[in-house]
Coordinates of C-alpha atoms in Angstrom, one line a residue:
M1328 CA 106.7 101.6 145.2
A1329 CA 110.0 103.9 144.5
G1330 CA 109.3 104.2 140.5
R1331 CA 110.3 103.1 136.4
D1332 CA 111.1 101.9 133.5
Y1333 CA 110.5 100.1 136.0
R1334 CA 111.4 97.0 133.4
W1335 CA 113.3 95.0 136.1
N1336 CA 116.3 94.4 133.9
S1337 CA 116.1 97.8 132.1
P1338 CA 119.9 99.7 132.2
P1339 CA 118.1 103.2 132.2
P1340 CA 120.1 106.1 129.9
Y1341 CA 119.7 108.8 132.4
Y1342 CA 117.6 105.7 134.4
E1343 CA 115.1 105.8 133.0
N1344 CA 112.8 104.0 135.3
R1345 CA 110.4 102.1 132.7
G1346 CA 108.4 100.3 134.9
F1347 CA 107.5 103.6 136.6
Q1348 CA 108.2 104.2 133.1
Q1349 CA 99.6 113.1 116.0
D1350 CA 100.2 125.8 99.2
N1351 CA 100.9 127.0 95.5
I1352 CA 98.8 129.1 94.1
N1353 CA 98.2 130.6 90.3
G1354 CA 98.8 133.6 89.7
F1355 CA 96.9 135.5 87.4
S1356 CA 98.5 138.2 85.4
R1357 CA 96.0 141.7 84.9
P1358 CA 94.1 141.9 81.8
V1359 CA 96.6 144.7 79.3
Q1360 CA 94.3 147.4 78.0
P1361 CA 94.0 148.7 74.9
N1362 CA 96.0 152.3 74.8
L1363 CA 93.3 154.9 74.9
Y1364 CA 95.0 157.6 73.7
E1365 CA 96.2 157.5 69.9
A1366 CA 99.7 158.3 68.9
F1367 CA 100.1 162.3 67.9
Q1368 CA 101.1 162.5 64.2
P1369 CA 102.1 166.4 63.5
P1370 CA 100.8 167.8 60.6
R1371 CA 102.6 166.6 56.7
P1372 CA 102.9 170.4 54.5
H1373 CA 100.5 169.7 51.0
P1374 CA 101.7 171.3 47.9
S1375 CA 100.0 174.4 47.1
P1376 CA 99.0 173.9 43.1
V1377 CA 100.1 177.0 42.8
P1378 CA 103.7 177.5 41.7
H1379 CA 105.3 180.1 44.1
Y1380 CA 108.5 181.8 44.9
I1381 CA 111.5 179.8 46.7
P1382 CA 113.7 182.5 48.6
Q1383 CA 117.2 180.5 47.8
V1384 CA 118.8 180.3 51.5
S1385 CA 122.2 179.8 52.3
T1386 CA 122.2 175.6 53.6
I1387 CA 125.2 176.6 56.2
H1388 CA 122.3 178.9 57.8
S1389 CA 120.3 177.8 60.7
V1390 CA 116.3 177.6 59.4
P1391 CA 114.2 179.1 61.9
A1392 CA 111.3 176.8 63.7
V1393 CA 108.0 176.7 62.2
N1394 CA 105.8 177.3 64.4
H1395 CA 102.4 175.0 63.9
T1396 CA 99.3 175.4 65.5
K1397 CA 98.4 172.5 68.2
S1398 CA 96.3 170.3 66.9
Q1399 CA 92.6 169.1 68.6
S1400 CA 93.6 166.1 71.0
W1401 CA 91.3 162.8 71.6
C1402 CA 92.4 163.2 75.0
T1403 CA 89.8 164.8 76.8
P1404 CA 89.1 165.4 80.7
R1405 CA 85.7 163.3 79.8
R1406 CA 87.6 160.4 78.5
K1407 CA 90.4 160.5 80.6
K1408 CA 87.8 159.9 83.5
I1409 CA 86.2 157.2 81.4
A1410 CA 89.2 155.7 81.2
C1411 CA 90.4 155.3 84.7
I1412 CA 86.7 154.0 85.5
A1413 CA 87.4 151.5 83.1
T1414 CA 90.3 150.5 84.4
A1415 CA 89.4 150.4 88.1
T1416 CA 86.3 148.6 86.7
T1417 CA 88.4 146.1 85.8
L1418 CA 91.2 145.6 88.4
V1419 CA 88.4 145.5 90.9
L1420 CA 86.9 142.6 89.3
A1421 CA 90.5 140.6 89.0
L1422 CA 90.7 141.0 92.4
L1423 CA 87.6 139.5 93.1
I1424 CA 88.1 136.9 90.6
V1425 CA 91.8 136.2 92.7
G1426 CA 89.7 136.2 96.2
A1427 CA 87.0 134.1 94.8
V1428 CA 89.7 131.3 93.7
L1429 CA 91.7 131.4 97.5
C1430 CA 88.8 131.2 99.0
W1431 CA 87.7 127.9 96.6
Y1432 CA 91.0 126.3 97.2
F1433 CA 91.0 126.9 100.9
V1434 CA 87.6 125.7 100.9
T1435 CA 88.2 122.6 99.2
M1436 CA 91.7 122.0 98.3
S1437 CA 93.1 122.5 102.2
C1438 CA 94.0 119.7 103.9
Q1439 CA 91.3 120.7 106.9
R1440 CA 91.2 117.3 109.1
R1441 CA 94.3 115.0 108.6
C1442 CA 93.5 110.9 109.0
G1443 CA 95.9 109.8 111.5
T1444 CA 99.3 108.1 109.9
S1445 CA 97.7 107.8 106.1
G1446 CA 98.2 111.4 105.6
S1447 CA 94.7 111.5 103.8
C1448 CA 92.3 115.1 104.4
V1449 CA 89.2 115.1 104.7
R1450 CA 86.7 117.6 104.7
S1451 CA 86.0 119.3 108.4
Y1452 CA 82.3 118.7 107.4
E1453 CA 82.7 115.4 106.8
W1454 CA 84.2 113.8 109.7
C1455 CA 81.5 112.3 112.0
D1456 CA 79.1 112.6 108.9
G1457 CA 78.3 108.6 109.9
V1458 CA 80.4 107.7 106.6
A1459 CA 84.2 106.4 107.2
Q1460 CA 86.5 108.8 104.5
C1461 CA 89.2 107.6 106.2
P1462 CA 91.2 104.7 105.8
G1463 CA 91.3 103.8 108.6
G1464 CA 88.0 105.0 110.1
E1465 CA 89.4 107.7 112.0
D1466 CA 86.8 110.6 110.8
E1467 CA 83.7 108.4 112.4
S1468 CA 86.0 106.9 115.4
Y1469 CA 85.5 109.4 117.9
C1470 CA 82.4 110.9 117.8
V1471 CA 79.8 110.0 120.6
R1472 CA 81.5 110.0 124.0
T1473 CA 80.0 110.0 127.7
Y1474 CA 80.5 113.3 129.5
G1475 CA 81.5 114.0 133.4
P1476 CA 81.6 111.7 135.9
G1477 CA 77.5 111.1 135.3
F1478 CA 78.3 109.6 132.0
Q1479 CA 75.7 112.1 130.0
L1480 CA 75.9 111.0 125.9
Q1481 CA 77.4 113.4 123.6
A1482 CA 77.3 113.1 119.9
Y1483 CA 80.0 115.3 117.7
I1484 CA 78.1 117.4 114.9
A1485 CA 80.2 119.0 112.2
A1486 CA 78.2 121.4 110.9
A1487 CA 77.8 122.6 114.3
S1488 CA 81.6 121.6 114.9
A1489 CA 80.4 120.6 118.6
W1490 CA 79.8 118.3 121.4
L1491 CA 76.3 118.3 122.1
P1492 CA 73.9 116.3 124.3
V1493 CA 70.9 114.0 123.1
C1494 CA 67.6 114.4 123.9
S1495 CA 65.8 110.9 125.7
D1496 CA 62.8 111.0 123.1
N1497 CA 62.4 107.8 121.3
W1498 CA 65.1 106.3 123.0
G1499 CA 65.9 102.8 124.4
D1500 CA 67.6 99.9 125.1
T1501 CA 68.8 98.7 121.8
L1502 CA 70.1 102.0 120.2
G1503 CA 72.2 102.5 123.6
R1504 CA 73.9 98.8 123.2
R1505 CA 74.4 99.9 119.0
V1506 CA 76.2 103.2 120.5
C1507 CA 77.9 101.2 123.1
Q1508 CA 80.0 98.8 120.4
D1509 CA 80.3 101.6 118.1
M1510 CA 82.7 103.3 121.1
G1511 CA 84.1 99.5 121.0
Y1512 CA 82.7 97.9 123.8
S1513 CA 81.1 94.6 124.1
T1514 CA 79.1 95.4 126.6
Y1515 CA 75.9 97.2 127.9
V1516 CA 74.9 98.3 131.7
R1517 CA 71.9 100.7 131.1
S1518 CA 70.7 103.8 129.6
G1519 CA 69.2 106.1 132.1
S1520 CA 67.8 110.4 131.5
V1521 CA 68.9 113.7 133.7
G1522 CA 67.4 117.0 133.4
A1523 CA 68.5 119.1 130.6
S1524 CA 70.4 122.1 131.7
D1525 CA 70.3 124.9 128.7
S1526 CA 72.7 124.1 126.3
A1527 CA 73.9 127.4 124.1
E1528 CA 74.6 125.0 121.7
G1529 CA 71.8 123.6 121.3
Y1530 CA 70.9 119.6 121.4
L1531 CA 70.2 116.6 119.3
R1532 CA 66.7 115.1 118.6
L1533 CA 66.7 111.3 117.2
N1534 CA 65.2 111.9 113.3
T1535 CA 62.8 108.3 114.0
S1536 CA 62.6 107.8 109.9
V1537 CA 66.2 106.7 109.8
A1538 CA 66.1 104.0 111.5
E1539 CA 70.2 102.1 111.1
G1540 CA 73.5 103.9 111.3
K1541 CA 75.6 105.8 113.6
L1542 CA 74.5 108.0 115.9
Q1543 CA 76.1 111.0 114.2
S1544 CA 73.9 110.3 111.2
R1545 CA 70.6 110.1 112.6
V1546 CA 70.3 112.5 114.7
Y1547 CA 69.2 116.5 113.8
K1548 CA 70.4 119.7 116.0
S1549 CA 67.4 121.2 118.0
F1550 CA 67.3 123.9 120.5
V1551 CA 64.5 122.3 122.7
C1552 CA 64.8 119.3 124.6
T1553 CA 61.7 118.5 127.6
S1554 CA 62.7 115.1 127.9
G1555 CA 65.9 115.4 129.4
V1556 CA 69.4 114.3 128.2
V1557 CA 70.6 110.6 127.9
T1558 CA 73.0 109.2 130.4
L1559 CA 74.9 106.0 128.9
R1560 CA 76.8 103.2 131.1
C1561 CA 78.4 101.1 128.8
I1562 CA 80.5 98.8 131.3
E1563 CA 80.7 98.7 135.4
C1564 CA 83.8 100.0 136.6
G1565 CA 86.0 101.4 139.2
S1566 CA 84.1 99.5 141.7
S1567 CA 86.9 99.3 145.0
T1568 CA 86.7 98.8 148.0
K1569 CA 89.7 100.9 149.6
N1570 CA 89.2 103.4 151.4
V1571 CA 90.7 106.5 150.6
G1572 CA 90.4 108.5 154.8
N1573 CA 93.2 106.2 154.8
R1574 CA 95.9 108.2 153.2
I1575 CA 99.3 105.9 152.5
V1576 CA 102.0 108.6 152.5
G1577 CA 104.8 106.3 152.2
G1578 CA 103.8 103.3 150.6
S1579 CA 102.6 100.4 152.0
Q1580 CA 100.8 96.9 151.4
A1581 CA 98.0 96.5 149.5
S1582 CA 94.7 94.7 150.4
L1583 CA 92.8 91.7 148.0
G1584 CA 90.4 94.4 146.7
D1585 CA 92.1 97.7 147.3
W1586 CA 93.0 97.8 142.9
P1587 CA 91.2 95.6 141.3
W1588 CA 91.5 96.4 137.7
Q1589 CA 95.5 95.5 138.9
V1590 CA 97.1 92.9 136.8
S1591 CA 101.0 91.8 136.6
L1592 CA 102.2 91.2 132.6
Q1593 CA 104.7 88.4 133.0
F1594 CA 107.0 87.7 130.1
N1595 CA 108.0 84.0 130.1
E1596 CA 106.7 83.6 133.8
R1597 CA 108.6 86.6 134.7
H1598 CA 106.8 89.7 136.2
I1599 CA 107.7 92.9 133.7
C1600 CA 105.2 95.3 134.0
G1601 CA 102.0 96.1 135.5
G1602 CA 98.6 97.0 133.4
S1603 CA 95.3 98.2 134.3
I1604 CA 91.8 96.3 133.3
I1605 CA 90.0 98.5 130.9
T1606 CA 87.4 96.0 129.6
P1607 CA 87.1 92.6 130.2
N1608 CA 88.7 92.1 126.8
Y1609 CA 91.4 94.6 126.8
I1610 CA 95.0 95.6 129.3
L1611 CA 96.2 99.1 129.5
T1612 CA 99.7 99.6 129.7
A1613 CA 102.7 101.5 128.6
A1614 CA 104.3 101.6 125.1
H1615 CA 107.7 100.9 126.6
C1616 CA 106.5 97.6 128.2
V1617 CA 106.0 95.3 124.4
E1618 CA 109.2 97.1 122.8
G1619 CA 111.7 95.1 121.6
V1620 CA 112.3 91.9 122.7
Y1621 CA 108.6 92.4 124.4
S1622 CA 107.2 92.7 121.1
S1623 CA 106.0 89.5 120.4
P1624 CA 102.0 88.6 122.1
Y1625 CA 102.4 84.8 122.6
P1626 CA 105.2 84.8 125.9
W1627 CA 102.7 87.6 127.7
T1628 CA 100.4 86.0 130.1
V1629 CA 98.2 88.5 132.1
Y1630 CA 97.7 87.1 136.4
V1631 CA 94.6 89.2 138.1
G1632 CA 93.3 89.0 141.1
S1633 CA 96.2 88.7 143.6
L1634 CA 98.3 90.5 145.6
Y1635 CA 101.6 88.1 144.5
K1636 CA 103.1 87.7 141.3
S1637 CA 104.1 84.8 141.4
T1638 CA 100.9 82.9 143.0
G1639 CA 97.7 82.8 143.2
G1640 CA 95.2 84.5 140.8
T1641 CA 94.0 84.0 137.3
R1642 CA 95.8 83.9 134.1
Y1643 CA 94.7 84.9 131.1
S1644 CA 96.8 84.7 127.2
V1645 CA 97.8 87.4 124.8
K1646 CA 96.2 87.8 121.5
S1647 CA 97.4 90.7 120.2
L1648 CA 100.0 93.6 121.1
I1649 CA 98.5 97.2 120.1
G1650 CA 101.1 100.2 120.9
H1651 CA 101.0 103.6 120.0
Q1652 CA 102.0 104.3 116.1
N1653 CA 103.6 107.4 117.3
Y1654 CA 105.5 106.5 120.3
D1655 CA 108.9 108.0 120.8
T1656 CA 111.2 105.4 122.3
K1657 CA 113.0 108.7 123.7
T1658 CA 111.2 110.8 124.8
K1659 CA 108.6 108.3 126.1
N1660 CA 105.8 110.6 124.2
N1661 CA 102.5 108.4 123.1
D1662 CA 103.7 106.1 126.3
I1663 CA 100.5 103.7 124.8
A1664 CA 99.6 100.2 124.4
L1665 CA 96.4 97.7 125.1
M1666 CA 96.9 94.0 125.2
R1667 CA 94.2 92.1 123.3
L1668 CA 93.4 88.8 125.1
K1669 CA 92.3 85.5 123.6
S1670 CA 89.8 85.1 126.1
P1671 CA 87.5 87.7 128.6
I1672 CA 88.5 88.3 131.9
T1673 CA 85.8 86.8 134.7
L1674 CA 84.5 89.9 136.7
T1675 CA 84.6 89.0 140.4
S1676 CA 84.4 91.5 143.3
T1677 CA 88.2 91.5 143.5
V1678 CA 88.4 91.8 140.1
Q1679 CA 87.1 95.3 138.5
P1680 CA 87.9 97.3 135.5
V1681 CA 88.7 101.0 136.5
C1682 CA 87.1 103.9 134.5
L1683 CA 88.3 105.4 131.6
P1684 CA 88.2 109.1 132.3
N1685 CA 84.9 110.8 130.3
A1686 CA 85.6 114.6 128.5
G1687 CA 84.9 117.3 130.7
M1688 CA 86.4 115.4 133.9
L1689 CA 89.7 117.9 134.5
W1690 CA 92.2 117.2 137.0
T1691 CA 93.7 119.6 139.3
S1692 CA 97.1 120.3 140.4
G1693 CA 97.5 118.9 144.2
Q1694 CA 94.6 116.1 143.5
S1695 CA 94.8 113.1 145.2
C1696 CA 96.1 109.8 143.3
W1697 CA 97.0 106.3 143.9
T1698 CA 99.8 104.6 142.7
S1699 CA 100.0 100.5 142.5
G1700 CA 102.3 97.8 141.6
W1701 CA 105.2 95.3 142.6
G1702 CA 107.9 97.1 142.0
A1703 CA 110.9 97.7 143.4
T1704 CA 110.8 99.3 146.7
I1705 CA 114.0 101.0 146.4
E1706 CA 116.4 102.5 143.9
G1707 CA 117.8 99.4 142.5
G1708 CA 116.2 97.1 144.3
T1709 CA 114.5 93.7 143.0
S1710 CA 110.6 93.6 142.5
S1711 CA 108.0 93.5 145.4
G1712 CA 106.8 90.1 146.2
V1713 CA 103.4 91.7 147.0
L1714 CA 101.3 94.5 145.8
N1715 CA 102.0 98.2 147.6
A1716 CA 100.3 101.6 146.8
A1717 CA 100.7 104.7 147.8
M1718 CA 99.2 108.3 147.5
V1719 CA 100.9 111.0 145.4
P1720 CA 99.4 114.0 144.3
L1721 CA 99.3 115.9 141.0
I1722 CA 101.8 118.2 139.6
D1723 CA 100.9 120.4 136.9
S1724 CA 102.9 120.5 133.8
D1725 CA 104.0 123.9 134.1
T1726 CA 105.8 122.9 137.5
C1727 CA 107.0 119.6 136.1
N1728 CA 108.7 121.3 133.2
R1729 CA 111.1 123.5 134.8
A1730 CA 114.3 123.5 134.2
V1731 CA 115.2 122.0 138.2
V1732 CA 112.7 119.5 137.9
Y1733 CA 112.1 117.9 133.9
N1734 CA 113.3 120.9 131.6
G1735 CA 110.4 121.1 129.2
A1736 CA 110.5 117.1 128.9
V1737 CA 106.8 116.2 129.9
T1738 CA 104.4 116.4 127.2
A1739 CA 100.7 116.9 126.1
T1740 CA 100.8 113.2 126.3
M1741 CA 102.2 113.0 129.7
I1742 CA 101.4 113.4 133.0
C1743 CA 103.1 114.0 136.9
A1744 CA 102.3 113.2 140.0
G1745 CA 103.9 112.7 142.9
Y1746 CA 106.5 115.2 145.9
L1747 CA 109.5 117.5 144.9
R1748 CA 110.9 116.4 147.8
G1749 CA 110.7 113.1 146.9
G1750 CA 110.5 110.1 149.1
I1751 CA 107.6 108.6 147.5
D1752 CA 107.4 107.2 144.0
S1753 CA 107.1 104.6 141.7
C1754 CA 110.1 102.4 141.0
Q1755 CA 111.6 99.5 138.5
G1756 CA 109.0 97.2 138.0
D1757 CA 105.8 99.4 138.3
S1758 CA 105.8 100.2 134.4
G1759 CA 102.4 100.5 133.1
G1760 CA 100.6 100.3 136.2
P1761 CA 97.7 102.5 136.8
L1762 CA 97.8 106.2 138.3
V1763 CA 93.9 106.3 139.9
T1764 CA 91.9 108.7 141.2
K1765 CA 88.4 108.7 142.6
T1766 CA 85.6 110.9 142.0
S1767 CA 82.0 110.7 142.6
S1768 CA 82.0 107.2 144.3
L1769 CA 84.3 105.8 141.3
W1770 CA 87.5 105.0 140.7
W1771 CA 88.9 107.0 137.4
L1772 CA 92.2 106.0 135.5
V1773 CA 94.9 108.9 134.9
G1774 CA 97.5 107.6 133.8
D1775 CA 99.7 104.8 133.0
T1776 CA 103.4 104.5 134.7
S1777 CA 106.0 105.5 132.5
W1778 CA 109.0 107.1 133.2
G1779 CA 110.9 109.4 135.6
T1780 CA 115.0 109.9 136.9
G1781 CA 115.2 107.4 139.7
C1782 CA 113.4 106.8 142.7
A1783 CA 112.1 109.0 145.1
N1784 CA 114.5 111.6 143.9
M1785 CA 113.8 115.2 145.1
N1786 CA 112.5 116.9 142.0
K1787 CA 112.1 114.2 139.6
P1788 CA 108.3 113.1 140.8
G1789 CA 106.7 110.2 138.4
V1790 CA 105.6 110.7 134.9
Y1791 CA 102.9 109.1 133.7
G1792 CA 100.9 108.7 130.3
N1793 CA 97.7 110.8 130.1
I1794 CA 95.3 108.6 129.1
T1795 CA 92.6 112.0 128.6
E1796 CA 94.6 113.3 126.0
L1797 CA 94.5 109.5 124.5
L1798 CA 91.0 108.8 124.8
P1799 CA 90.5 108.9 121.1
W1800 CA 93.6 106.5 120.3
I1801 CA 92.2 104.1 123.0
F1802 CA 88.7 103.8 121.4
L1803 CA 90.3 103.5 118.3
Q1804 CA 92.1 100.3 118.4
M1805 CA 89.0 99.1 120.4
Q1806 CA 87.0 99.5 117.8
T1807 CA 89.3 98.2 115.2
N1808 CA 90.1 95.2 116.9
G1809 CA 86.8 94.0 118.4

């Protein structure tokens, strides 16, 4: 194992180990107030009907000013008060109108939730209402989920803006199977019930008068749930013969059944990348494995159930390749892809899916994970003929983004694992393969091998796609592509 683009023949830019390798408001003019004060008109002299003596005054002398008596003004203190009140009232009303218009605009016209790549917008209360408003159906694609290692079923309710557990009253296998199909699974294992812990937000109860439609349109909110809440298993996953008590600290050869989800992805019969079985129909790998000349599905073959990349196992043909639409070939952001197989994989004790992480499963810095693959065991070497694996601890993003490590290059869709001292890593040929951890007796997919600088170098740990962050995309593709 020693790491990344980790496609065997990809010359890395910065030794990119490829195989280890998401308003103008109209203004309102204030109404003009009528002039409440009449213009002052000086009194006009009226001719007297009686002739009188007009003294002769020399025009070279100034005429003394006439002292007029001040007339009665309309602008009395009482009228001023009335005018001020009227003006203030009008101003307040105008401000209220403007405020109401602004509220209406931001509530009804602004983009509250954006639909994937289409750029369309929907209102918040339309998200997960049981009716698809987005062109690609994104608003209804991730509205039910399983939570925690116990697979507790939850549904998102827009009215409450919250994920709520579902009460087990009137629940049965028929509804459980329908929910698994809505999530994108072609399989259903069982439904169960566990005690309802206190939920400040409440619970969801089935509306028995609604017999059809998606779960989120068939439930109502309640603060009472005495029957317990639903648990849902759509697929058997995460089983392995691996004994985690034997921690591999330098990488070593795997045994058959240790990593039953591990597959070899071969292009024209040559190993290029690794991948993970997540359902009988889907393989999860890295987007950089299927870009460029590798973007056609037909030359690809998936080998399962073997420790050796060239012999043994069973081969499956690929029907379609689905790379993340926002994958960035330079930064490796959103480095994830799915392979849709032409026929489902036959599951055995040595061929098993790995569990996709449930919501609420938080990985911690230092948590033990395992990476596996047929990658080179030394930097610049050829890929290994036999499957190897190594234990690597998770590294928090703050540490991984330090200037001496990856200097801010690790995004939310990435997760780091390895040793800052170097020595253990994934390498060329491991790209797309699994990074897994064991919790509650099951193995969970934490990441897919994405990139790194060199193999096992100091301060250059492996960087993987963050599966938890990418779950909504995974389920949308499974729903869309069947």
